[in-house]
PDB file of C-alpha atoms in Angstrom:
ATOM      1  CA  MET I 155      93.610  -2.412  52.788  1.00  0.00           C
ATOM      2  CA  LYS I 156      90.584  -0.240  53.385  1.00  0.00           C
ATOM      3  CA  LEU I 157      89.705   2.058  56.686  1.00  0.00           C
ATOM      4  CA  THR I 158      86.936   4.011  56.822  1.00  0.00           C
ATOM      5  CA  LEU I 159      85.639   5.959  59.762  1.00  0.00           C
ATOM      6  CA  ILE I 160      82.599   5.174  60.152  1.00  0.00           C
ATOM      7  CA  ALA I 161      81.788   7.516  63.298  1.00  0.00           C
ATOM      8  CA  GLU I 162      83.759   9.438  65.839  1.00  0.00           C
ATOM      9  CA  GLY I 163      83.193  11.478  69.485  1.00  0.00           C
ATOM     10  CA  SER I 164      85.943  13.827  70.931  1.00  0.00           C
ATOM     11  CA  THR I 165      85.279  16.334  72.040  1.00  0.00           C
ATOM     12  CA  LYS I 166      83.313  18.077  75.776  1.00  0.00           C
ATOM     13  CA  TRP I 167      80.847  18.735  73.929  1.00  0.00           C
ATOM     14  CA  GLN I 168      80.193  15.147  71.980  1.00  0.00           C
ATOM     15  CA  ARG I 169      80.663  13.780  75.222  1.00  0.00           C
ATOM     16  CA  PHE I 170      77.884  15.499  77.106  1.00  0.00           C
ATOM     17  CA  ILE I 171      75.809  14.429  74.339  1.00  0.00           C
ATOM     18  CA  LYS I 172      76.839  11.072  74.412  1.00  0.00           C
ATOM     19  CA  ARG I 173      77.671  11.142  70.533  1.00  0.00           C
ATOM     20  CA  TRP I 174      81.066   9.796  71.731  1.00  0.00           C
ATOM     21  CA  GLY I 175      82.506   6.845  70.824  1.00  0.00           C
ATOM     22  CA  VAL I 176      85.032   5.393  67.546  1.00  0.00           C
ATOM     23  CA  SER I 177      83.478   3.076  64.322  1.00  0.00           C
ATOM     24  CA  TYR I 178      85.413   1.700  61.329  1.00  0.00           C
ATOM     25  CA  LEU I 179      84.897  -0.754  58.955  1.00  0.00           C
ATOM     26  CA  LEU I 180      87.847  -2.128  57.829  1.00  0.00           C
ATOM     27  CA  GLY I 181      87.971  -3.139  54.385  1.00  0.00           C
ATOM     28  CA  ASP I 182      84.560  -3.890  53.127  1.00  0.00           C
ATOM     29  CA  ASP I 183      83.744  -6.440  55.508  1.00  0.00           C
ATOM     30  CA  VAL I 184      85.547  -5.978  59.012  1.00  0.00           C
ATOM     31  CA  ILE I 185      83.442  -3.599  61.868  1.00  0.00           C
ATOM     32  CA  PHE I 186      85.513  -2.855  64.976  1.00  0.00           C
ATOM     33  CA  ASP I 187      83.348  -1.168  67.645  1.00  0.00           C
ATOM     34  CA  THR I 188      80.023   0.786  67.056  1.00  0.00           C
ATOM     35  CA  PHE I 189      79.537   3.518  67.970  1.00  0.00           C
ATOM     36  CA  GLY I 190      78.523   4.994  71.598  1.00  0.00           C
ATOM     37  CA  ARG I 191      74.574   5.756  69.937  1.00  0.00           C
ATOM     38  CA  ALA I 192      73.058   3.509  68.412  1.00  0.00           C
ATOM     39  CA  ASP I 193      70.727   5.920  66.108  1.00  0.00           C
ATOM     40  CA  VAL I 194      74.238   8.195  64.594  1.00  0.00           C
ATOM     41  CA  PHE I 195      75.972   4.950  64.307  1.00  0.00           C
ATOM     42  CA  TRP I 196      73.215   2.937  61.887  1.00  0.00           C
ATOM     43  CA  GLY I 197      71.946   7.067  60.546  1.00  0.00           C
ATOM     44  CA  ASN I 198      76.029   6.451  59.025  1.00  0.00           C
ATOM     45  CA  ILE I 199      75.876   2.981  58.042  1.00  0.00           C
ATOM     46  CA  GLY I 200      73.093   4.313  55.692  1.00  0.00           C
ATOM     47  CA  ARG I 201      74.428   7.632  55.239  1.00  0.00           C
ATOM     48  CA  PHE I 202      77.590   6.352  54.029  1.00  0.00           C
ATOM     49  CA  ARG I 203      76.511   3.441  52.416  1.00  0.00           C
ATOM     50  CA  VAL I 204      77.560   0.826  53.504  1.00  0.00           C
ATOM     51  CA  ASP I 205      76.594  -2.900  52.595  1.00  0.00           C
ATOM     52  CA  ILE I 206      75.598  -3.713  55.766  1.00  0.00           C
ATOM     53  CA  LYS I 207      75.445  -7.927  54.331  1.00  0.00           C
ATOM     54  CA  ARG I 208      78.362  -7.480  53.714  1.00  0.00           C
ATOM     55  CA  ILE I 209      79.865  -7.724  57.168  1.00  0.00           C
ATOM     56  CA  LYS I 210      80.733 -10.785  58.278  1.00  0.00           C
ATOM     57  CA  HIS I 211      82.931  -9.940  61.530  1.00  0.00           C
ATOM     58  CA  VAL I 212      82.179  -7.177  64.175  1.00  0.00           C
ATOM     59  CA  VAL I 213      84.944  -6.937  67.006  1.00  0.00           C
ATOM     60  CA  ILE I 214      83.947  -4.628  69.869  1.00  0.00           C
ATOM     61  CA  SER I 215      87.585  -3.311  71.425  1.00  0.00           C
ATOM     62  CA  HIS I 216      85.397  -3.459  75.540  1.00  0.00           C
ATOM     63  CA  ASP I 217      82.040  -3.324  76.849  1.00  0.00           C
ATOM     64  CA  ASP I 218      82.065   0.067  77.732  1.00  0.00           C
ATOM     65  CA  TRP I 219      78.863   2.306  76.166  1.00  0.00           C
ATOM     66  CA  ASP I 220      80.614   4.392  74.331  1.00  0.00           C
ATOM     67  CA  HIS I 221      81.531   1.292  71.633  1.00  0.00           C
ATOM     68  CA  VAL I 222      78.629  -1.065  72.034  1.00  0.00           C
ATOM     69  CA  ALA I 223      75.422   0.818  71.621  1.00  0.00           C
ATOM     70  CA  GLY I 224      75.698   0.193  67.657  1.00  0.00           C
ATOM     71  CA  LEU I 225      74.936  -3.570  67.891  1.00  0.00           C
ATOM     72  CA  THR I 226      71.988  -4.612  68.584  1.00  0.00           C
ATOM     73  CA  PRO I 227      70.334  -2.591  65.528  1.00  0.00           C
ATOM     74  CA  LEU I 228      73.500  -4.245  63.048  1.00  0.00           C
ATOM     75  CA  LEU I 229      72.823  -7.765  64.840  1.00  0.00           C
ATOM     76  CA  ASN I 230      68.878  -6.509  63.841  1.00  0.00           C
ATOM     77  CA  HIS I 231      70.109  -6.489  60.045  1.00  0.00           C
ATOM     78  CA  ASN I 232      72.330  -8.890  59.296  1.00  0.00           C
ATOM     79  CA  CYS I 233      72.442 -11.396  62.807  1.00  0.00           C
ATOM     80  CA  ASP I 234      75.063 -13.824  60.514  1.00  0.00           C
ATOM     81  CA  VAL I 235      78.023 -12.190  60.663  1.00  0.00           C
ATOM     82  CA  SER I 236      80.495 -13.536  64.186  1.00  0.00           C
ATOM     83  CA  VAL I 237      80.956 -11.420  67.114  1.00  0.00           C
ATOM     84  CA  TYR I 238      84.318 -10.867  68.279  1.00  0.00           C
ATOM     85  CA  VAL I 239      84.314 -10.149  72.432  1.00  0.00           C
ATOM     86  CA  CYS I 240      86.545 -10.245  75.886  1.00  0.00           C
ATOM     87  CA  LYS I 241      86.826 -12.924  77.447  1.00  0.00           C
ATOM     88  CA  ASN I 242      85.868 -11.418  80.689  1.00  0.00           C
ATOM     89  CA  SER I 243      83.194  -8.546  79.098  1.00  0.00           C
ATOM     90  CA  SER I 244      80.081  -8.903  80.387  1.00  0.00           C
ATOM     91  CA  GLN I 245      77.427 -11.221  80.042  1.00  0.00           C
ATOM     92  CA  THR I 246      74.907  -9.213  79.287  1.00  0.00           C
ATOM     93  CA  LEU I 247      77.030  -7.755  76.047  1.00  0.00           C
ATOM     94  CA  LYS I 248      77.200 -11.942  75.979  1.00  0.00           C
ATOM     95  CA  GLU I 249      73.699 -12.572  76.181  1.00  0.00           C
ATOM     96  CA  GLU I 250      72.245  -9.823  73.532  1.00  0.00           C
ATOM     97  CA  ILE I 251      74.511 -11.117  71.308  1.00  0.00           C
ATOM     98  CA  CYS I 252      73.740 -14.776  71.630  1.00  0.00           C
ATOM     99  CA  ARG I 253      70.427 -14.028  71.797  1.00  0.00           C
ATOM    100  CA  PHE I 254      70.392 -13.448  67.774  1.00  0.00           C
ATOM    101  CA  ARG I 255      72.303 -16.730  67.034  1.00  0.00           C
ATOM    102  CA  SER I 256      75.231 -15.167  65.647  1.00  0.00           C
ATOM    103  CA  CYS I 257      78.632 -17.001  66.505  1.00  0.00           C
ATOM    104  CA  LEU I 258      79.876 -15.277  69.714  1.00  0.00           C
ATOM    105  CA  THR I 259      83.531 -16.108  70.169  1.00  0.00           C
ATOM    106  CA  GLU I 260      85.278 -14.767  73.230  1.00  0.00           C
ATOM    107  CA  ILE I 261      88.916 -13.700  72.520  1.00  0.00           C
ATOM    108  CA  ASP I 262      92.182 -14.270  74.827  1.00  0.00           C
ATOM    109  CA  LYS I 263      94.509 -14.905  72.996  1.00  0.00           C
ATOM    110  CA  PRO I 264      95.720 -13.828  70.121  1.00  0.00           C
ATOM    111  CA  ILE I 265      93.560 -15.030  66.898  1.00  0.00           C
ATOM    112  CA  PRO I 266      93.138 -14.840  62.847  1.00  0.00           C
ATOM    113  CA  ILE I 267      89.850 -12.664  62.614  1.00  0.00           C
ATOM    114  CA  THR I 268      90.575 -12.949  57.792  1.00  0.00           C
ATOM    115  CA  GLU I 269      93.083 -13.356  56.149  1.00  0.00           C
ATOM    116  CA  SER I 270      94.867 -10.506  57.303  1.00  0.00           C
ATOM    117  CA  VAL I 271      93.455  -9.017  60.217  1.00  0.00           C
ATOM    118  CA  TYR I 272      94.416 -10.160  63.982  1.00  0.00           C
ATOM    119  CA  SER I 273      92.791  -9.507  67.845  1.00  0.00           C
ATOM    120  CA  SER I 274      95.228  -8.571  69.800  1.00  0.00           C
ATOM    121  CA  GLY I 275      94.386 -11.058  72.242  1.00  0.00           C
ATOM    122  CA  GLU I 276      92.539 -10.175  75.611  1.00  0.00           C
ATOM    123  CA  MET I 277      94.865  -7.105  77.519  1.00  0.00           C
ATOM    124  CA  THR I 278      94.482  -6.005  81.201  1.00  0.00           C
ATOM    125  CA  VAL I 279      94.245  -2.491  83.134  1.00  0.00           C
ATOM    126  CA  ASN I 280      93.625  -1.720  86.927  1.00  0.00           C
ATOM    127  CA  THR I 281      91.507   1.022  86.543  1.00  0.00           C
ATOM    128  CA  LYS I 282      89.544   2.967  89.744  1.00  0.00           C
ATOM    129  CA  ARG I 283      87.053   1.179  88.211  1.00  0.00           C
ATOM    130  CA  GLY I 284      88.822  -2.534  88.598  1.00  0.00           C
ATOM    131  CA  VAL I 285      90.052  -4.016  86.134  1.00  0.00           C
ATOM    132  CA  LEU I 286      89.175  -3.234  82.701  1.00  0.00           C
ATOM    133  CA  PHE I 287      89.507  -6.230  79.565  1.00  0.00           C
ATOM    134  CA  GLU I 288      90.163  -4.861  75.235  1.00  0.00           C
ATOM    135  CA  GLN I 289      91.825  -6.032  72.091  1.00  0.00           C
ATOM    136  CA  SER I 290      92.471  -4.722  69.812  1.00  0.00           C
ATOM    137  CA  LEU I 291      93.224  -4.944  65.892  1.00  0.00           C
ATOM    138  CA  VAL I 292      96.523  -6.600  64.275  1.00  0.00           C
ATOM    139  CA  VAL I 293      95.936  -5.289  60.304  1.00  0.00           C
ATOM    140  CA  ARG I 294      99.486  -6.949  58.231  1.00  0.00           C
ATOM    141  CA  THR I 295      99.998  -5.281  54.859  1.00  0.00           C
ATOM    142  CA  GLY I 296     102.459  -4.435  52.474  1.00  0.00           C
ATOM    143  CA  LYS I 297     103.599  -1.603  54.657  1.00  0.00           C
ATOM    144  CA  GLY I 298     103.731  -3.391  57.720  1.00  0.00           C
ATOM    145  CA  ILE I 299     100.659  -3.922  61.232  1.00  0.00           C
ATOM    146  CA  SER I 300      98.780  -1.474  61.499  1.00  0.00           C
ATOM    147  CA  VAL I 301      97.542  -1.401  64.987  1.00  0.00           C
ATOM    148  CA  ILE I 302      93.815  -0.113  65.421  1.00  0.00           C
ATOM    149  CA  THR I 303      92.295   0.497  69.221  1.00  0.00           C
ATOM    150  CA  GLY I 304      89.020   1.403  70.914  1.00  0.00           C
ATOM    151  CA  CYS I 305      90.510   3.228  73.763  1.00  0.00           C
ATOM    152  CA  ALA I 306      94.067   1.548  74.750  1.00  0.00           C
ATOM    153  CA  HIS I 307      92.801   1.558  78.060  1.00  0.00           C
ATOM    154  CA  PRO I 308      96.091  -0.770  78.333  1.00  0.00           C
ATOM    155  CA  GLY I 309      98.147   1.702  77.544  1.00  0.00           C
ATOM    156  CA  ILE I 310      98.806   2.990  73.333  1.00  0.00           C
ATOM    157  CA  ALA I 311     102.321   1.789  73.430  1.00  0.00           C
ATOM    158  CA  GLU I 312     101.759  -1.493  75.548  1.00  0.00           C
ATOM    159  CA  ILE I 313     100.157  -2.429  72.442  1.00  0.00           C
ATOM    160  CA  VAL I 314     101.673  -1.767  70.356  1.00  0.00           C
ATOM    161  CA  ARG I 315     104.469  -3.021  71.918  1.00  0.00           C
ATOM    162  CA  ARG I 316     102.994  -5.946  72.014  1.00  0.00           C
ATOM    163  CA  ALA I 317     101.947  -6.247  68.710  1.00  0.00           C
ATOM    164  CA  SER I 318     105.081  -5.358  67.490  1.00  0.00           C
ATOM    165  CA  GLU I 319     106.776  -9.000  69.705  1.00  0.00           C
ATOM    166  CA  GLN I 320     103.920 -11.015  68.357  1.00  0.00           C
ATOM    167  CA  PHE I 321     104.085 -10.043  64.709  1.00  0.00           C
ATOM    168  CA  LYS I 322     108.311  -9.744  64.566  1.00  0.00           C
ATOM    169  CA  GLU I 323     107.065  -7.641  61.891  1.00  0.00           C
ATOM    170  CA  GLU I 324     107.184  -3.298  61.181  1.00  0.00           C
ATOM    171  CA  ILE I 325     104.642  -1.268  62.981  1.00  0.00           C
ATOM    172  CA  TYR I 326     103.508   0.849  60.331  1.00  0.00           C
ATOM    173  CA  ALA I 327     100.393   2.574  61.131  1.00  0.00           C
ATOM    174  CA  ILE I 328      98.578   2.963  64.833  1.00  0.00           C
ATOM    175  CA  ILE I 329      94.631   4.417  64.183  1.00  0.00           C
ATOM    176  CA  GLY I 330      92.111   4.921  66.890  1.00  0.00           C
ATOM    177  CA  GLY I 331      91.142   5.795  70.414  1.00  0.00           C
ATOM    178  CA  PHE I 332      94.447   6.105  72.258  1.00  0.00           C
ATOM    179  CA  HIS I 333      92.997   7.620  76.020  1.00  0.00           C
ATOM    180  CA  MET I 334      96.309   9.790  76.664  1.00  0.00           C
ATOM    181  CA  LYS I 335      93.605  12.544  77.379  1.00  0.00           C
ATOM    182  CA  ASP I 336      93.664  12.859  81.034  1.00  0.00           C
ATOM    183  CA  ASN I 337      97.643  12.988  81.522  1.00  0.00           C
ATOM    184  CA  SER I 338     100.397  15.225  82.034  1.00  0.00           C
ATOM    185  CA  PRO I 339     101.906  16.938  78.707  1.00  0.00           C
ATOM    186  CA  SER I 340     104.997  14.041  79.851  1.00  0.00           C
ATOM    187  CA  GLN I 341     103.465  11.522  79.631  1.00  0.00           C
ATOM    188  CA  ASN I 342     101.782  12.153  76.520  1.00  0.00           C
ATOM    189  CA  GLU I 343     105.782  12.767  75.572  1.00  0.00           C
ATOM    190  CA  LYS I 344     106.864  10.217  77.079  1.00  0.00           C
ATOM    191  CA  ILE I 345     104.830   7.499  74.669  1.00  0.00           C
ATOM    192  CA  ILE I 346     105.256   9.371  72.026  1.00  0.00           C
ATOM    193  CA  LYS I 347     108.624   9.401  72.167  1.00  0.00           C
ATOM    194  CA  ASP I 348     108.674   6.178  72.559  1.00  0.00           C
ATOM    195  CA  LEU I 349     106.434   4.805  69.962  1.00  0.00           C
ATOM    196  CA  TRP I 350     108.774   7.052  67.175  1.00  0.00           C
ATOM    197  CA  SER I 351     111.016   4.969  68.660  1.00  0.00           C
ATOM    198  CA  MET I 352     109.147   1.668  67.625  1.00  0.00           C
ATOM    199  CA  GLY I 353     109.323   3.266  64.708  1.00  0.00           C
ATOM    200  CA  VAL I 354     105.601   3.882  64.326  1.00  0.00           C
ATOM    201  CA  ARG I 355     105.354   5.910  61.057  1.00  0.00           C
ATOM    202  CA  VAL I 356     102.103   7.147  60.652  1.00  0.00           C
ATOM    203  CA  ILE I 357      99.639   7.939  62.872  1.00  0.00           C
ATOM    204  CA  MET I 358      95.567   8.260  62.568  1.00  0.00           C
ATOM    205  CA  PRO I 359      94.386   9.521  66.843  1.00  0.00           C
ATOM    206  CA  SER I 360      90.417   9.861  67.340  1.00  0.00           C
ATOM    207  CA  HIS I 361      88.440   9.344  70.169  1.00  0.00           C
ATOM    208  CA  CYS I 362      89.385   9.700  73.175  1.00  0.00           C
ATOM    209  CA  THR I 363      93.945  10.474  72.195  1.00  0.00           C
ATOM    210  CA  GLY I 364      92.612  14.678  73.311  1.00  0.00           C
ATOM    211  CA  LYS I 365      92.659  17.371  72.109  1.00  0.00           C
ATOM    212  CA  ASP I 366      95.942  18.061  73.770  1.00  0.00           C
ATOM    213  CA  ALA I 367      97.791  15.303  73.375  1.00  0.00           C
ATOM    214  CA  VAL I 368      96.915  15.405  69.439  1.00  0.00           C
ATOM    215  CA  ALA I 369      98.624  18.674  69.110  1.00  0.00           C
ATOM    216  CA  LEU I 370     102.312  16.524  70.971  1.00  0.00           C
ATOM    217  CA  ILE I 371     102.013  13.955  68.183  1.00  0.00           C
ATOM    218  CA  LYS I 372     101.216  17.033  65.302  1.00  0.00           C
ATOM    219  CA  LYS I 373     104.033  18.544  66.616  1.00  0.00           C
ATOM    220  CA  ARG I 374     106.563  15.061  66.151  1.00  0.00           C
ATOM    221  CA  TYR I 375     104.787  13.543  63.442  1.00  0.00           C
ATOM    222  CA  GLY I 376     104.013  16.180  61.690  1.00  0.00           C
ATOM    223  CA  ASN I 377     102.361  14.988  58.752  1.00  0.00           C
ATOM    224  CA  ALA I 378     102.650  12.024  59.526  1.00  0.00           C
ATOM    225  CA  CYS I 379      99.536  12.263  62.184  1.00  0.00           C
ATOM    226  CA  ILE I 380      96.166  11.790  60.393  1.00  0.00           C
ATOM    227  CA  GLN I 381      93.174  13.003  61.745  1.00  0.00           C
ATOM    228  CA  LEU I 382      89.769  11.558  59.718  1.00  0.00           C
ATOM    229  CA  ARG I 383      86.590  13.256  59.079  1.00  0.00           C
ATOM    230  CA  GLU I 384      83.318  10.380  59.537  1.00  0.00           C
ATOM    231  CA  ASN I 385      82.842   8.791  55.815  1.00  0.00           C
ATOM    232  CA  GLU I 386      86.353   9.377  55.600  1.00  0.00           C
ATOM    233  CA  SER I 387      89.243   6.459  54.111  1.00  0.00           C
ATOM    234  CA  VAL I 388      92.455   6.067  54.058  1.00  0.00           C
ATOM    235  CA  GLU I 389      94.810   2.445  53.314  1.00  0.00           C
ATOM    236  CA  ILE I 390      96.369   0.961  55.772  1.00  0.00           C
TER     237      ILE I 390
END
């Protein structure tokens, strides 16, 4: 299945100017997250010639600003979509989706999105901001399971472990923001070791993973660590 990076922000400068977040197109009908700036998201949709009318499913990993900004313009141009959010997402987000009369699905448990794409189900983590709720995508392909994350606040190793237990298949790739940017080197080395021991073969870090963590991933994975640029695609 083809995965395309629509928009991504990962540097300190990009965070400062709010060009921060991530958004992926999976196949030609599933969008995962909608970036942190609506103008960038929608501009890239046009430049990259994404056929918005073919989009049937929009999955929001969690309701932080850097993952939902492009949702309103998307629904303005195609409200005939199903939008999947965590059950404990903000009421504001849910009301915005319902304003367009799009089909809202509140996720708590793993469910299929398409024949080969699934929600991981709502996962939780305690933070200084309180409890955060997040879902990821799990994609079944001939290569095994690929896991796509928005920020991986519950922990990328825990998300992968859960996907592996749920689907009882080998993990081929993990893609997305892994929220390793504020960790110590020893913390990140342990996470990478855990991912390696779970059989993860390809890692495509972006967004909030952090450049130091990416360097450690490259050290372990070599050419199997792939950093996509906007409008680049890969088969997963």
